[in-house]
Amino acid sequence: MVALGRASGGHEHDLERMRVRAARRGLRFEATGYLSDPELLRRARRVAVPVIAHDHVSASGSLASWISAGRRPLVVRSRYMEEMAELRPGTLTLVGPEDLAEGIARALADPASTWLTGDEPLHPTGRDAVELYCAFWAEAMAR
């Protein structure tokens, strides 16, 4: 198992706990530490199953990184991830925490399920942002 990047400040202990749990199961665990953007993209495209197992809002950066690499990550269900799944259908696969292992096994059996097809809505686009920005300023200047 490989954790791409570094732990968020104050969560370094989580990496050590993961290392210990993996060792107990006879598994190898690696945390890469900081990766440059090109290296993160390269490594994200080589991962067999992209996973976001944490359920707090800071997972938004992880989600954006996976999606920008063309990956459809397996994510543990939370209010935030459910909202993202609704806003951008097809960009992630939701599982309950109790179903994570089964979800990983399914993804390993169907590797295509971990890749975006290019048809998924990734709004807002740059054009959407410009239109919203222009509409905001047009309304503000009309007052």
PDB file of C-alpha atoms in Angstrom:
ATOM      1  CA  MET A   1       0.000   0.000   0.000  1.00  0.00           C
ATOM      2  CA  VAL A   2       1.306   3.451  -0.902  1.00  0.00           C
ATOM      3  CA  ALA A   3       0.123   6.766   0.511  1.00  0.00           C
ATOM      4  CA  LEU A   4       0.922   9.461  -2.034  1.00  0.00           C
ATOM      5  CA  GLY A   5       2.074  12.733  -0.485  1.00  0.00           C
ATOM      6  CA  ARG A   6       2.511  13.640   3.118  1.00  0.00           C
ATOM      7  CA  ALA A   7       0.197  13.641   6.097  1.00  0.00           C
ATOM      8  CA  SER A   8      -1.608  16.864   6.895  1.00  0.00           C
ATOM      9  CA  GLY A   9      -0.106  18.754   9.807  1.00  0.00           C
ATOM     10  CA  GLY A  10      -0.988  17.066  13.080  1.00  0.00           C
ATOM     11  CA  HIS A  11      -1.814  13.742  11.402  1.00  0.00           C
ATOM     12  CA  GLU A  12       1.677  12.288  11.111  1.00  0.00           C
ATOM     13  CA  HIS A  13       0.729   9.747  13.776  1.00  0.00           C
ATOM     14  CA  ASP A  14      -1.863   8.322  11.371  1.00  0.00           C
ATOM     15  CA  LEU A  15       0.917   7.248   8.996  1.00  0.00           C
ATOM     16  CA  GLU A  16       2.696   5.414  11.787  1.00  0.00           C
ATOM     17  CA  ARG A  17      -0.545   3.671  12.790  1.00  0.00           C
ATOM     18  CA  MET A  18      -1.056   2.595   9.187  1.00  0.00           C
ATOM     19  CA  ARG A  19       2.514   1.326   8.982  1.00  0.00           C
ATOM     20  CA  VAL A  20       2.033  -0.748  12.148  1.00  0.00           C
ATOM     21  CA  ARG A  21      -1.345  -2.142  11.013  1.00  0.00           C
ATOM     22  CA  ALA A  22       0.078  -3.079   7.617  1.00  0.00           C
ATOM     23  CA  ALA A  23       3.088  -4.797   9.198  1.00  0.00           C
ATOM     24  CA  ARG A  24       0.798  -6.855  11.448  1.00  0.00           C
ATOM     25  CA  ARG A  25      -0.880  -8.164   8.299  1.00  0.00           C
ATOM     26  CA  GLY A  26       2.417  -8.822   6.553  1.00  0.00           C
ATOM     27  CA  LEU A  27       1.895  -5.938   4.145  1.00  0.00           C
ATOM     28  CA  ARG A  28       4.318  -3.258   3.030  1.00  0.00           C
ATOM     29  CA  PHE A  29       3.278   0.345   3.598  1.00  0.00           C
ATOM     30  CA  GLU A  30       5.010   3.344   2.064  1.00  0.00           C
ATOM     31  CA  ALA A  31       4.271   7.032   2.518  1.00  0.00           C
ATOM     32  CA  THR A  32       6.013   8.985  -0.232  1.00  0.00           C
ATOM     33  CA  GLY A  33       6.193  12.320   1.525  1.00  0.00           C
ATOM     34  CA  TYR A  34       5.925  15.487  -0.524  1.00  0.00           C
ATOM     35  CA  LEU A  35       5.682  14.945  -4.296  1.00  0.00           C
ATOM     36  CA  SER A  36       6.004  17.629  -6.956  1.00  0.00           C
ATOM     37  CA  ASP A  37       2.898  18.109  -9.106  1.00  0.00           C
ATOM     38  CA  PRO A  38       4.360  16.205 -12.084  1.00  0.00           C
ATOM     39  CA  GLU A  39       5.506  13.333  -9.849  1.00  0.00           C
ATOM     40  CA  LEU A  40       2.149  13.180  -8.063  1.00  0.00           C
ATOM     41  CA  LEU A  41       0.383  12.994 -11.435  1.00  0.00           C
ATOM     42  CA  ARG A  42       2.745  10.258 -12.649  1.00  0.00           C
ATOM     43  CA  ARG A  43       2.345   8.194  -9.484  1.00  0.00           C
ATOM     44  CA  ALA A  44      -1.456   8.691  -9.376  1.00  0.00           C
ATOM     45  CA  ARG A  45      -1.731   7.233 -12.863  1.00  0.00           C
ATOM     46  CA  ARG A  46       0.250   4.140 -11.821  1.00  0.00           C
ATOM     47  CA  VAL A  47      -1.810   3.238  -8.739  1.00  0.00           C
ATOM     48  CA  ALA A  48      -3.937   0.111  -9.097  1.00  0.00           C
ATOM     49  CA  VAL A  49      -6.838   1.389  -6.967  1.00  0.00           C
ATOM     50  CA  PRO A  50      -7.082   5.044  -5.967  1.00  0.00           C
ATOM     51  CA  VAL A  51      -8.594   5.288  -2.480  1.00  0.00           C
ATOM     52  CA  ILE A  52      -9.695   8.144  -0.234  1.00  0.00           C
ATOM     53  CA  ALA A  53     -10.376   6.507   3.107  1.00  0.00           C
ATOM     54  CA  HIS A  54     -10.597   9.628   5.253  1.00  0.00           C
ATOM     55  CA  ASP A  55     -13.955  11.311   5.572  1.00  0.00           C
ATOM     56  CA  HIS A  56     -13.170  14.887   6.502  1.00  0.00           C
ATOM     57  CA  VAL A  57     -13.370  17.929   4.257  1.00  0.00           C
ATOM     58  CA  SER A  58      -9.604  18.074   3.755  1.00  0.00           C
ATOM     59  CA  ALA A  59     -10.150  15.077   1.487  1.00  0.00           C
ATOM     60  CA  SER A  60     -11.221  17.608  -1.153  1.00  0.00           C
ATOM     61  CA  GLY A  61      -7.583  18.074  -2.178  1.00  0.00           C
ATOM     62  CA  SER A  62      -7.143  14.329  -2.518  1.00  0.00           C
ATOM     63  CA  LEU A  63     -10.294  14.080  -4.603  1.00  0.00           C
ATOM     64  CA  ALA A  64      -9.192  16.902  -6.917  1.00  0.00           C
ATOM     65  CA  SER A  65      -5.765  15.288  -7.326  1.00  0.00           C
ATOM     66  CA  TRP A  66      -7.231  11.916  -8.308  1.00  0.00           C
ATOM     67  CA  ILE A  67      -9.717  13.458 -10.735  1.00  0.00           C
ATOM     68  CA  SER A  68      -7.057  15.653 -12.346  1.00  0.00           C
ATOM     69  CA  ALA A  69      -5.034  12.466 -12.940  1.00  0.00           C
ATOM     70  CA  GLY A  70      -8.015  10.954 -14.759  1.00  0.00           C
ATOM     71  CA  ARG A  71      -8.810   8.566 -11.936  1.00  0.00           C
ATOM     72  CA  ARG A  72     -12.148   7.608 -10.361  1.00  0.00           C
ATOM     73  CA  PRO A  73     -11.245   7.038  -6.703  1.00  0.00           C
ATOM     74  CA  LEU A  74     -12.956   4.707  -4.289  1.00  0.00           C
ATOM     75  CA  VAL A  75     -14.064   6.949  -1.399  1.00  0.00           C
ATOM     76  CA  VAL A  76     -15.504   6.318   2.033  1.00  0.00           C
ATOM     77  CA  ARG A  77     -19.032   7.694   2.227  1.00  0.00           C
ATOM     78  CA  SER A  78     -19.431  11.034   4.018  1.00  0.00           C
ATOM     79  CA  ARG A  79     -21.728  14.028   3.573  1.00  0.00           C
ATOM     80  CA  TYR A  80     -19.006  15.828   1.610  1.00  0.00           C
ATOM     81  CA  MET A  81     -18.317  12.887  -0.718  1.00  0.00           C
ATOM     82  CA  GLU A  82     -22.041  12.300  -1.272  1.00  0.00           C
ATOM     83  CA  GLU A  83     -22.361  15.963  -2.282  1.00  0.00           C
ATOM     84  CA  MET A  84     -19.413  15.619  -4.678  1.00  0.00           C
ATOM     85  CA  ALA A  85     -20.909  12.447  -6.177  1.00  0.00           C
ATOM     86  CA  GLU A  86     -24.162  14.316  -6.785  1.00  0.00           C
ATOM     87  CA  LEU A  87     -22.431  17.367  -8.293  1.00  0.00           C
ATOM     88  CA  ARG A  88     -20.081  15.327 -10.496  1.00  0.00           C
ATOM     89  CA  PRO A  89     -21.707  11.975 -11.284  1.00  0.00           C
ATOM     90  CA  GLY A  90     -19.303   9.219 -12.279  1.00  0.00           C
ATOM     91  CA  THR A  91     -16.190  10.859 -10.836  1.00  0.00           C
ATOM     92  CA  LEU A  92     -15.957   8.746  -7.687  1.00  0.00           C
ATOM     93  CA  THR A  93     -17.166   5.460  -6.238  1.00  0.00           C
ATOM     94  CA  LEU A  94     -18.790   5.685  -2.814  1.00  0.00           C
ATOM     95  CA  VAL A  95     -18.503   2.854  -0.277  1.00  0.00           C
ATOM     96  CA  GLY A  96     -19.310   2.577   3.397  1.00  0.00           C
ATOM     97  CA  PRO A  97     -16.335   2.180   5.733  1.00  0.00           C
ATOM     98  CA  GLU A  98     -17.357  -1.434   6.342  1.00  0.00           C
ATOM     99  CA  ASP A  99     -17.327  -2.098   2.573  1.00  0.00           C
ATOM    100  CA  LEU A 100     -13.933  -0.603   1.754  1.00  0.00           C
ATOM    101  CA  ALA A 101     -12.076  -3.915   1.437  1.00  0.00           C
ATOM    102  CA  GLU A 102     -14.812  -5.344  -0.789  1.00  0.00           C
ATOM    103  CA  GLY A 103     -14.784  -2.177  -2.897  1.00  0.00           C
ATOM    104  CA  ILE A 104     -11.036  -2.433  -3.383  1.00  0.00           C
ATOM    105  CA  ALA A 105     -11.396  -6.083  -4.436  1.00  0.00           C
ATOM    106  CA  ARG A 106     -14.088  -5.110  -6.982  1.00  0.00           C
ATOM    107  CA  ALA A 107     -11.876  -2.335  -8.353  1.00  0.00           C
ATOM    108  CA  LEU A 108      -8.939  -4.724  -8.679  1.00  0.00           C
ATOM    109  CA  ALA A 109     -11.190  -7.102 -10.624  1.00  0.00           C
ATOM    110  CA  ASP A 110     -12.401  -4.248 -12.862  1.00  0.00           C
ATOM    111  CA  PRO A 111      -9.495  -1.802 -13.321  1.00  0.00           C
ATOM    112  CA  ALA A 112     -11.465   0.264 -15.865  1.00  0.00           C
ATOM    113  CA  SER A 113     -13.792   1.280 -13.016  1.00  0.00           C
ATOM    114  CA  THR A 114     -10.939   3.324 -11.516  1.00  0.00           C
ATOM    115  CA  TRP A 115     -10.479   5.538 -14.594  1.00  0.00           C
ATOM    116  CA  LEU A 116     -12.561   8.459 -15.813  1.00  0.00           C
ATOM    117  CA  THR A 117     -13.947   8.108 -19.322  1.00  0.00           C
ATOM    118  CA  GLY A 118     -13.841  11.805 -20.171  1.00  0.00           C
ATOM    119  CA  ASP A 119     -17.637  12.062 -20.287  1.00  0.00           C
ATOM    120  CA  GLU A 120     -18.029  12.908 -16.594  1.00  0.00           C
ATOM    121  CA  PRO A 121     -19.182  16.457 -15.790  1.00  0.00           C
ATOM    122  CA  LEU A 122     -16.333  18.333 -14.128  1.00  0.00           C
ATOM    123  CA  HIS A 123     -18.169  21.602 -13.606  1.00  0.00           C
ATOM    124  CA  PRO A 124     -17.572  24.325 -12.976  1.00  0.00           C
ATOM    125  CA  THR A 125     -15.399  24.703 -16.047  1.00  0.00           C
ATOM    126  CA  GLY A 126     -13.272  27.749 -16.720  1.00  0.00           C
ATOM    127  CA  ARG A 127     -16.033  29.036 -18.981  1.00  0.00           C
ATOM    128  CA  ASP A 128     -18.580  28.563 -16.150  1.00  0.00           C
ATOM    129  CA  ALA A 129     -16.354  30.534 -13.785  1.00  0.00           C
ATOM    130  CA  VAL A 130     -15.947  33.402 -16.277  1.00  0.00           C
ATOM    131  CA  GLU A 131     -19.703  33.545 -16.917  1.00  0.00           C
ATOM    132  CA  LEU A 132     -20.472  33.592 -13.179  1.00  0.00           C
ATOM    133  CA  TYR A 133     -17.798  36.227 -12.574  1.00  0.00           C
ATOM    134  CA  CYS A 134     -19.170  38.430 -15.388  1.00  0.00           C
ATOM    135  CA  ALA A 135     -22.745  38.013 -14.161  1.00  0.00           C
ATOM    136  CA  PHE A 136     -21.680  38.944 -10.621  1.00  0.00           C
ATOM    137  CA  TRP A 137     -19.946  42.120 -11.753  1.00  0.00           C
ATOM    138  CA  ALA A 138     -22.722  43.069 -14.174  1.00  0.00           C
ATOM    139  CA  GLU A 139     -25.230  42.841 -11.328  1.00  0.00           C
ATOM    140  CA  ALA A 140     -22.947  44.657  -8.889  1.00  0.00           C
ATOM    141  CA  MET A 141     -22.295  47.516 -11.350  1.00  0.00           C
ATOM    142  CA  ALA A 142     -26.012  47.855 -12.150  1.00  0.00           C
ATOM    143  CA  ARG A 143     -26.805  48.845  -8.580  1.00  0.00           C
TER     144      ARG A 143
END
